[in-house]
mmCIF file of C-alpha atoms in Angstrom:
data_model
loop_
_atom_site.group_PDB
_atom_site.id
_atom_site.type_symbol
_atom_site.label_atom_id
_atom_site.label_comp_id
_atom_site.label_asym_id
_atom_site.label_seq_id
_atom_site.Cartn_x
_atom_site.Cartn_y
_atom_site.Cartn_z
ATOM 1 C CA MET A 261 13.186 7.539 -7.061
ATOM 2 C CA ASP A 262 11.274 4.916 -9.074
ATOM 3 C CA ILE A 263 11.980 5.914 -12.686
ATOM 4 C CA GLU A 264 9.532 3.397 -14.133
ATOM 5 C CA ASP A 265 6.708 4.727 -11.956
ATOM 6 C CA LEU A 266 7.624 8.333 -12.782
ATOM 7 C CA ALA A 267 7.652 7.531 -16.504
ATOM 8 C CA GLU A 268 4.220 5.893 -16.316
ATOM 9 C CA ARG A 269 2.771 8.894 -14.495
ATOM 10 C CA ILE A 270 4.256 11.301 -17.047
ATOM 11 C CA LEU A 271 2.778 9.227 -19.885
ATOM 12 C CA ALA A 272 -0.566 9.430 -18.072
ATOM 13 C CA GLY A 273 -0.317 13.220 -18.259
ATOM 14 C CA GLU A 274 0.156 13.945 -14.543
ATOM 15 C CA ARG A 275 1.389 17.518 -14.228
ATOM 16 C CA ARG A 276 3.030 16.922 -10.848
ATOM 17 C CA ALA A 277 5.024 14.014 -12.270
ATOM 18 C CA LEU A 278 6.000 16.137 -15.263
ATOM 19 C CA ALA A 279 7.255 18.899 -12.960
ATOM 20 C CA ARG A 280 9.263 16.338 -11.000
ATOM 21 C CA GLY A 281 10.740 14.938 -14.223
ATOM 22 C CA ILE A 282 11.817 18.391 -15.421
ATOM 23 C CA THR A 283 13.416 19.084 -12.036
ATOM 24 C CA LEU A 284 15.348 15.845 -12.462
ATOM 25 C CA VAL A 285 16.685 16.669 -15.955
ATOM 26 C CA GLU A 286 17.659 20.183 -14.823
ATOM 27 C CA SER A 287 19.640 18.923 -11.828
ATOM 28 C CA GLY A 288 23.425 19.048 -11.949
ATOM 29 C CA ARG A 289 23.940 16.145 -9.523
ATOM 30 C CA ALA A 290 25.696 13.131 -11.033
ATOM 31 C CA ASP A 291 23.158 10.621 -9.667
ATOM 32 C CA HIS A 292 20.282 12.755 -10.960
ATOM 33 C CA LYS A 293 21.885 12.927 -14.409
ATOM 34 C CA THR A 294 22.012 9.129 -14.506
ATOM 35 C CA MET A 295 18.337 8.865 -13.522
ATOM 36 C CA ALA A 296 17.400 11.609 -16.005
ATOM 37 C CA ARG A 297 19.043 9.689 -18.849
ATOM 38 C CA ALA A 298 17.147 6.557 -17.839
ATOM 39 C CA LEU A 299 13.869 8.488 -17.735
ATOM 40 C CA LEU A 300 14.412 10.054 -21.153
ATOM 41 C CA GLU A 301 15.301 6.672 -22.678
ATOM 42 C CA ARG A 302 12.161 5.160 -21.153
ATOM 43 C CA LEU A 303 10.001 7.889 -22.688
ATOM 44 C CA ARG A 304 11.818 8.194 -26.014
ATOM 45 C CA GLY A 305 9.636 5.681 -27.805
ATOM 46 C CA SER A 306 6.300 7.196 -26.748
ATOM 47 C CA GLY A 307 5.604 8.281 -30.334
ATOM 48 C CA ARG A 308 3.988 11.531 -29.186
ATOM 49 C CA GLU A 309 4.816 14.736 -31.000
ATOM 50 C CA ALA A 310 3.942 18.315 -30.108
ATOM 51 C CA MET A 311 4.179 21.498 -32.107
ATOM 52 C CA ARG A 312 7.322 23.151 -30.736
ATOM 53 C CA ILE A 313 7.108 26.929 -31.038
ATOM 54 C CA GLY A 314 10.025 29.141 -30.050
ATOM 55 C CA LEU A 315 9.251 32.714 -29.035
ATOM 56 C CA SER A 316 11.584 35.611 -28.434
ATOM 57 C CA GLY A 317 11.202 39.353 -28.210
ATOM 58 C CA THR A 318 12.562 42.541 -26.749
ATOM 59 C CA PRO A 319 11.910 43.157 -23.021
ATOM 60 C CA GLY A 320 8.571 44.898 -22.474
ATOM 61 C CA VAL A 321 7.098 43.776 -25.767
ATOM 62 C CA GLY A 322 4.414 41.767 -23.961
ATOM 63 C CA LYS A 323 5.650 38.187 -24.313
ATOM 64 C CA SER A 324 3.883 36.971 -21.185
ATOM 65 C CA THR A 325 0.608 38.663 -22.172
ATOM 66 C CA PHE A 326 0.870 37.192 -25.660
ATOM 67 C CA ILE A 327 1.628 33.688 -24.376
ATOM 68 C CA GLU A 328 -1.289 33.790 -21.950
ATOM 69 C CA SER A 329 -3.778 35.055 -24.563
ATOM 70 C CA PHE A 330 -2.428 32.700 -27.228
ATOM 71 C CA GLY A 331 -2.374 29.766 -24.795
ATOM 72 C CA MET A 332 -5.945 30.428 -23.621
ATOM 73 C CA MET A 333 -7.104 30.493 -27.251
ATOM 74 C CA LEU A 334 -5.457 27.095 -27.877
ATOM 75 C CA VAL A 335 -6.937 25.657 -24.673
ATOM 76 C CA ALA A 336 -10.387 26.824 -25.806
ATOM 77 C CA GLN A 337 -9.838 24.761 -28.961
ATOM 78 C CA GLY A 338 -9.259 21.656 -26.840
ATOM 79 C CA LEU A 339 -5.472 21.632 -27.072
ATOM 80 C CA ARG A 340 -3.067 21.006 -24.205
ATOM 81 C CA VAL A 341 -0.405 23.711 -23.929
ATOM 82 C CA ALA A 342 2.971 23.629 -22.157
ATOM 83 C CA VAL A 343 4.995 26.803 -21.628
ATOM 84 C CA LEU A 344 8.711 26.632 -20.886
ATOM 85 C CA ALA A 345 9.616 30.167 -19.847
ATOM 86 C CA VAL A 346 13.321 30.807 -19.415
ATOM 87 C CA ASP A 347 14.077 33.665 -17.001
ATOM 88 C CA PRO A 348 17.332 35.656 -17.022
ATOM 89 C CA SER A 349 19.708 34.734 -14.203
ATOM 90 C CA SER A 350 21.900 36.945 -12.117
ATOM 91 C CA ALA A 351 25.514 36.908 -13.283
ATOM 92 C CA ARG A 352 26.602 37.386 -9.647
ATOM 93 C CA THR A 353 24.468 34.880 -7.741
ATOM 94 C CA GLY A 354 22.945 32.714 -10.465
ATOM 95 C CA GLY A 355 19.523 33.454 -8.990
ATOM 96 C CA SER A 356 16.396 34.094 -11.041
ATOM 97 C CA ILE A 357 13.043 35.687 -10.227
ATOM 98 C CA LEU A 358 11.005 33.106 -12.206
ATOM 99 C CA GLY A 359 8.063 35.487 -12.378
ATOM 100 C CA ASP A 360 6.432 34.296 -15.616
ATOM 101 C CA LYS A 361 3.970 32.030 -13.851
ATOM 102 C CA THR A 362 2.587 34.916 -11.785
ATOM 103 C CA ARG A 363 2.179 36.993 -14.945
ATOM 104 C CA MET A 364 0.108 34.254 -16.637
ATOM 105 C CA GLU A 365 -2.533 33.894 -13.942
ATOM 106 C CA ARG A 366 -5.392 32.689 -16.163
ATOM 107 C CA LEU A 367 -3.302 30.185 -18.085
ATOM 108 C CA SER A 368 -1.629 28.839 -14.943
ATOM 109 C CA ARG A 369 -5.063 27.963 -13.523
ATOM 110 C CA SER A 370 -6.092 25.952 -16.581
ATOM 111 C CA ARG A 371 -5.911 22.170 -16.189
ATOM 112 C CA GLN A 372 -5.077 21.965 -19.906
ATOM 113 C CA ALA A 373 -1.939 24.058 -19.463
ATOM 114 C CA PHE A 374 1.439 23.610 -17.796
ATOM 115 C CA ILE A 375 3.831 26.500 -17.118
ATOM 116 C CA ARG A 376 7.411 25.858 -16.115
ATOM 117 C CA PRO A 377 9.753 28.794 -15.441
ATOM 118 C CA SER A 378 13.440 27.882 -15.507
ATOM 119 C CA PRO A 379 16.598 29.908 -14.824
ATOM 120 C CA ALA A 380 18.698 30.643 -17.903
ATOM 121 C CA GLN A 381 21.909 30.220 -15.883
ATOM 122 C CA SER A 382 24.886 31.102 -18.099
ATOM 123 C CA HIS A 383 23.870 29.231 -21.207
ATOM 124 C CA LEU A 384 23.818 30.660 -24.698
ATOM 125 C CA GLY A 385 20.757 32.608 -25.708
ATOM 126 C CA GLY A 386 19.080 32.508 -22.324
ATOM 127 C CA VAL A 387 17.915 28.971 -23.006
ATOM 128 C CA ALA A 388 18.487 26.575 -20.112
ATOM 129 C CA ARG A 389 20.740 23.722 -21.238
ATOM 130 C CA ARG A 390 18.137 21.117 -20.398
ATOM 131 C CA THR A 391 15.188 22.872 -22.040
ATOM 132 C CA ARG A 392 15.250 20.399 -24.918
ATOM 133 C CA GLU A 393 14.887 17.496 -22.479
ATOM 134 C CA ALA A 394 11.985 19.336 -20.844
ATOM 135 C CA ILE A 395 10.369 19.577 -24.288
ATOM 136 C CA ALA A 396 10.701 15.801 -24.704
ATOM 137 C CA LEU A 397 9.018 15.251 -21.330
ATOM 138 C CA CYS A 398 6.150 17.599 -22.249
ATOM 139 C CA GLU A 399 5.624 15.705 -25.507
ATOM 140 C CA ALA A 400 5.597 12.382 -23.662
ATOM 141 C CA ALA A 401 3.004 13.836 -21.262
ATOM 142 C CA GLY A 402 0.676 14.395 -24.210
ATOM 143 C CA PHE A 403 0.861 18.165 -24.696
ATOM 144 C CA ASP A 404 -0.118 19.314 -28.173
ATOM 145 C CA VAL A 405 1.790 22.609 -28.227
ATOM 146 C CA VAL A 406 5.025 23.492 -26.422
ATOM 147 C CA LEU A 407 5.924 27.196 -26.279
ATOM 148 C CA ILE A 408 9.579 27.987 -25.513
ATOM 149 C CA GLU A 409 9.985 31.589 -24.386
ATOM 150 C CA THR A 410 13.471 33.080 -24.262
ATOM 151 C CA VAL A 411 14.823 36.410 -23.073
ATOM 152 C CA GLY A 412 15.987 39.342 -25.172
ATOM 153 C CA VAL A 413 16.787 39.645 -28.854
ATOM 154 C CA GLY A 414 20.308 39.107 -30.155
ATOM 155 C CA GLN A 415 22.531 36.905 -32.264
ATOM 156 C CA SER A 416 22.845 34.255 -29.534
ATOM 157 C CA GLU A 417 19.042 33.989 -29.243
ATOM 158 C CA THR A 418 18.978 31.997 -32.490
ATOM 159 C CA VAL A 419 19.859 28.894 -30.436
ATOM 160 C CA VAL A 420 16.132 28.551 -29.680
ATOM 161 C CA ALA A 421 15.606 27.653 -33.328
ATOM 162 C CA GLU A 422 17.581 24.474 -32.691
ATOM 163 C CA MET A 423 14.870 23.139 -30.389
ATOM 164 C CA SER A 424 11.673 24.371 -32.061
ATOM 165 C CA ASP A 425 9.705 23.641 -35.222
ATOM 166 C CA LEU A 426 8.755 27.268 -35.769
ATOM 167 C CA PHE A 427 10.231 30.459 -34.411
ATOM 168 C CA LEU A 428 8.163 33.549 -33.625
ATOM 169 C CA LEU A 429 9.721 36.968 -33.089
ATOM 170 C CA LEU A 430 7.542 39.352 -31.080
ATOM 171 C CA LEU A 431 8.228 43.056 -31.564
ATOM 172 C CA ALA A 432 6.634 46.307 -30.448
ATOM 173 C CA PRO A 433 5.410 49.130 -32.694
ATOM 174 C CA ALA A 434 8.251 51.586 -33.298
ATOM 175 C CA GLY A 435 9.794 53.979 -35.792
ATOM 176 C CA GLY A 436 11.813 52.890 -38.796
ATOM 177 C CA ASP A 437 15.113 53.336 -36.930
ATOM 178 C CA GLU A 438 14.083 50.533 -34.569
ATOM 179 C CA LEU A 439 14.525 48.077 -37.430
ATOM 180 C CA GLN A 440 18.281 48.722 -37.265
ATOM 181 C CA GLY A 441 18.362 47.433 -33.682
ATOM 182 C CA VAL A 442 17.219 43.918 -34.581
ATOM 183 C CA LYS A 443 20.112 41.628 -35.482
ATOM 184 C CA ARG A 444 20.089 40.173 -39.004
ATOM 185 C CA GLY A 445 20.775 36.698 -37.579
ATOM 186 C CA ILE A 446 17.542 36.582 -35.615
ATOM 187 C CA MET A 447 15.612 38.065 -38.545
ATOM 188 C CA GLU A 448 16.883 35.229 -40.738
ATOM 189 C CA THR A 449 15.820 32.695 -38.118
ATOM 190 C CA ALA A 450 12.270 34.014 -37.633
ATOM 191 C CA ASP A 451 9.434 32.216 -39.410
ATOM 192 C CA ILE A 452 6.784 34.755 -38.411
ATOM 193 C CA ILE A 453 7.282 38.245 -36.976
ATOM 194 C CA LEU A 454 4.408 39.444 -34.798
ATOM 195 C CA ILE A 455 4.013 43.165 -34.104
ATOM 196 C CA ASN A 456 2.247 43.269 -30.742
ATOM 197 C CA LYS A 457 0.215 46.093 -29.157
ATOM 198 C CA ALA A 458 -1.626 46.816 -32.427
ATOM 199 C CA ASP A 459 -4.458 48.584 -30.617
ATOM 200 C CA GLY A 460 -5.503 52.077 -29.503
ATOM 201 C CA ASP A 461 -3.113 54.881 -30.356
ATOM 202 C CA LEU A 462 -0.432 52.393 -31.413
ATOM 203 C CA LYS A 463 -2.532 50.637 -34.053
ATOM 204 C CA ALA A 464 -1.427 52.853 -36.957
ATOM 205 C CA THR A 465 2.212 52.692 -35.814
ATOM 206 C CA ALA A 466 1.983 48.901 -35.562
ATOM 207 C CA THR A 467 0.655 48.692 -39.130
ATOM 208 C CA ARG A 468 3.553 50.798 -40.427
ATOM 209 C CA THR A 469 6.061 48.768 -38.410
ATOM 210 C CA CYS A 470 4.602 45.557 -39.821
ATOM 211 C CA ALA A 471 5.040 46.916 -43.358
ATOM 212 C CA ASP A 472 8.662 47.864 -42.569
ATOM 213 C CA TYR A 473 9.490 44.349 -41.371
ATOM 214 C CA ALA A 474 7.609 42.732 -44.253
ATOM 215 C CA GLY A 475 9.800 44.746 -46.612
ATOM 216 C CA ALA A 476 12.944 43.746 -44.734
ATOM 217 C CA LEU A 477 11.970 40.068 -44.893
ATOM 218 C CA ARG A 478 11.574 40.273 -48.671
ATOM 219 C CA LEU A 479 15.211 41.389 -48.932
ATOM 220 C CA LEU A 480 16.497 38.304 -47.112
ATOM 221 C CA ARG A 481 17.679 35.261 -49.029
ATOM 222 C CA LYS A 482 14.950 32.724 -49.781
ATOM 223 C CA ARG A 483 15.111 29.677 -47.486
ATOM 224 C CA PRO A 484 14.338 26.179 -48.815
ATOM 225 C CA GLN A 485 12.098 25.384 -45.822
ATOM 226 C CA ASP A 486 9.649 28.206 -46.631
ATOM 227 C CA PRO A 487 6.650 28.196 -49.001
ATOM 228 C CA GLU A 488 5.744 31.305 -50.975
ATOM 229 C CA GLY A 489 4.954 34.242 -48.692
ATOM 230 C CA PHE A 490 7.058 33.093 -45.721
ATOM 231 C CA PRO A 491 8.585 34.324 -43.528
ATOM 232 C CA LYS A 492 5.953 36.983 -42.951
ATOM 233 C CA ALA A 493 5.039 39.802 -40.569
ATOM 234 C CA LEU A 494 1.640 40.136 -38.870
ATOM 235 C CA THR A 495 0.037 42.493 -36.352
ATOM 236 C CA VAL A 496 -1.549 41.224 -33.140
ATOM 237 C CA SER A 497 -2.994 42.649 -29.957
ATOM 238 C CA ALA A 498 -2.396 40.247 -27.088
ATOM 239 C CA ALA A 499 -4.244 42.521 -24.643
ATOM 240 C CA LEU A 500 -7.405 42.603 -26.790
ATOM 241 C CA GLU A 501 -6.827 39.057 -28.139
ATOM 242 C CA ARG A 502 -6.938 40.225 -31.758
ATOM 243 C CA GLY A 503 -5.024 38.582 -34.579
ATOM 244 C CA LEU A 504 -4.228 35.481 -32.542
ATOM 245 C CA GLU A 505 -6.383 33.121 -34.612
ATOM 246 C CA THR A 506 -4.823 34.490 -37.806
ATOM 247 C CA ALA A 507 -1.351 33.897 -36.373
ATOM 248 C CA TRP A 508 -2.301 30.328 -35.371
ATOM 249 C CA ALA A 509 -3.703 29.673 -38.860
ATOM 250 C CA GLU A 510 -0.443 30.873 -40.434
ATOM 251 C CA ILE A 511 1.593 28.716 -38.029
ATOM 252 C CA ASN A 512 -0.424 25.647 -39.009
ATOM 253 C CA ALA A 513 -0.216 26.469 -42.711
ATOM 254 C CA LEU A 514 3.574 26.673 -42.516
ATOM 255 C CA ALA A 515 3.869 23.508 -40.406
ATOM 256 C CA ASP A 516 1.563 21.549 -42.738
ATOM 257 C CA TRP A 517 3.569 22.602 -45.811
ATOM 258 C CA ARG A 518 6.816 21.583 -44.130
ATOM 259 C CA ARG A 519 5.370 18.200 -43.157
ATOM 260 C CA GLU A 520 4.177 17.542 -46.710
ATOM 261 C CA THR A 521 7.552 18.465 -48.212
ATOM 262 C CA GLY A 522 9.667 16.608 -45.642
ATOM 263 C CA HIS A 523 11.253 19.744 -44.180
ATOM 264 C CA PHE A 524 9.571 19.206 -40.807
ATOM 265 C CA ALA A 525 11.079 15.761 -40.177
ATOM 266 C CA GLY A 526 14.364 16.768 -41.792
ATOM 267 C CA ARG A 527 14.716 19.754 -39.493
ATOM 268 C CA ARG A 528 14.119 17.631 -36.401
ATOM 269 C CA ALA A 529 16.798 15.204 -37.580
ATOM 270 C CA GLU A 530 19.241 18.110 -38.036
ATOM 271 C CA GLN A 531 18.413 19.350 -34.547
ATOM 272 C CA ALA A 532 19.100 15.916 -33.061
ATOM 273 C CA ARG A 533 22.550 15.976 -34.669
ATOM 274 C CA PHE A 534 23.144 19.557 -33.449
ATOM 275 C CA TRP A 535 22.387 18.626 -29.832
ATOM 276 C CA PHE A 536 24.500 15.472 -30.034
ATOM 277 C CA GLU A 537 27.487 17.602 -31.054
ATOM 278 C CA ALA A 538 26.596 20.127 -28.332
ATOM 279 C CA GLU A 539 26.621 17.336 -25.728
ATOM 280 C CA VAL A 540 30.058 16.209 -26.912
ATOM 281 C CA ARG A 541 31.399 19.760 -26.583
ATOM 282 C CA GLU A 542 29.816 20.162 -23.151
ATOM 283 C CA GLY A 543 31.296 16.839 -22.051
ATOM 284 C CA LEU A 544 34.761 17.924 -23.117
ATOM 285 C CA LEU A 545 34.389 21.236 -21.267
ATOM 286 C CA ALA A 546 33.204 19.374 -18.172
ATOM 287 C CA ARG A 547 36.413 17.313 -18.220
ATOM 288 C CA LEU A 548 38.440 20.525 -18.278
ATOM 289 C CA ARG A 549 36.760 21.497 -15.014
ATOM 290 C CA ARG A 550 37.857 18.291 -13.250
ATOM 291 C CA GLU A 551 41.213 17.242 -11.836
ATOM 292 C CA PRO A 552 43.894 16.688 -12.950
ATOM 293 C CA VAL A 553 43.084 18.815 -16.019
ATOM 294 C CA LYS A 554 41.728 21.659 -13.879
ATOM 295 C CA GLY A 555 44.988 21.995 -11.940
ATOM 296 C CA ALA A 556 47.148 21.743 -15.066
ATOM 297 C CA MET A 557 44.997 24.364 -16.769
ATOM 298 C CA ALA A 558 45.333 26.733 -13.794
ATOM 299 C CA ALA A 559 49.105 26.311 -13.791
ATOM 300 C CA LEU A 560 49.372 27.029 -17.513
ATOM 301 C CA ALA A 561 46.988 29.987 -17.152
ATOM 302 C CA ALA A 562 49.335 31.478 -14.540
ATOM 303 C CA GLN A 563 52.249 31.126 -16.980
ATOM 304 C CA VAL A 564 50.193 32.815 -19.710
ATOM 305 C CA GLU A 565 49.356 35.691 -17.353
ATOM 306 C CA ALA A 566 53.022 36.102 -16.468
ATOM 307 C CA GLY A 567 53.966 36.213 -20.145
ATOM 308 C CA GLN A 568 56.098 33.068 -19.865
ATOM 309 C CA ILE A 569 54.193 31.220 -22.608
ATOM 310 C CA SER A 570 51.736 32.188 -25.325
ATOM 311 C CA ALA A 571 48.063 31.274 -25.003
ATOM 312 C CA GLU A 572 48.223 29.218 -28.202
ATOM 313 C CA LEU A 573 51.243 27.194 -27.074
ATOM 314 C CA ALA A 574 49.748 26.623 -23.609
ATOM 315 C CA ALA A 575 46.487 25.368 -25.112
ATOM 316 C CA ASP A 576 48.419 23.110 -27.481
ATOM 317 C CA GLU A 577 50.399 21.647 -24.575
ATOM 318 C CA LEU A 578 47.269 21.011 -22.487
ATOM 319 C CA LEU A 579 45.354 19.329 -25.321
ATOM 320 C CA GLU A 580 48.325 17.221 -26.355
ATOM 321 C CA THR A 581 48.819 16.027 -22.792
ATOM 322 C CA TYR A 582 45.216 15.102 -22.046
ATOM 323 C CA LEU A 583 43.663 14.467 -25.458
ATOM 324 C CA GLY A 584 46.715 13.248 -27.315
ATOM 325 C CA GLU A 585 46.291 15.870 -30.025
ATOM 326 C CA SER A 586 47.906 19.156 -30.970
ATOM 327 C CA LEU A 587 46.057 22.188 -32.245
ATOM 328 C CA PRO A 588 45.958 22.415 -36.056
ATOM 329 C CA ALA A 589 48.639 24.621 -37.529
#
């Protein structure tokens, strides 16, 4: 593979080249990892920057419908939109349906849009480990907005905030008890909560739900990266394409304020540090899966199972042998 040629084609905005580049960074092969690093380094100085928007929501809330309607609205404004949709993977086989592209038929046909479904595999929060590299490739390809869709709502989902500029939480109209089912951690991470399906018989319920979440947001501790009035809750109808322009206006207002105050650039710098530390941890774990550490670990695990040694002492012995350090007392 000619990395220089691939990089030039990605910079020219070729969608096929972009897809090939993302396949490369997602590959687990050692030679592909080396080429992926070279590609990312080649593109790192492109100077292009997209609005990175993370999106999460409960299953059935209408994430795909929202993304398609929202994406089509942005395309109509002349913007190029990339969607990185992370599908849940089977815990048994590792397989994934990758059905998001078929559910976004209109957006997938647009030449101004790019949709890339990826398997979540076993990584935290349903976010594929290489999604952040895919974001970098989409930015280099000249996309103006990158939407990162993740699965489910839970404490681990907050990892998406470490690769996005703004985080949207999409929820369905429901009774007051439903508020108890949303983890505080993801509420604290959300910049804007969107109550979808605010149409027909559910419109009044959606309005009440929006008021409930707005009240809950006011009880949370004020964050330094938010202007007055944020985070906030809004109602939208993805099916009828209502409220989308208001949501986009609020997204831009928040992003503009953060740029003016330095929070935007500061947050990206913090994220770069976060992912550097994550790579170090992943590298250390990868070494544990290789020989001779793998064999030594299996032997010690057998002793732990048999009750011959405590888990703490076994871990201390393994780390001291291969890292030259003992666990802190």
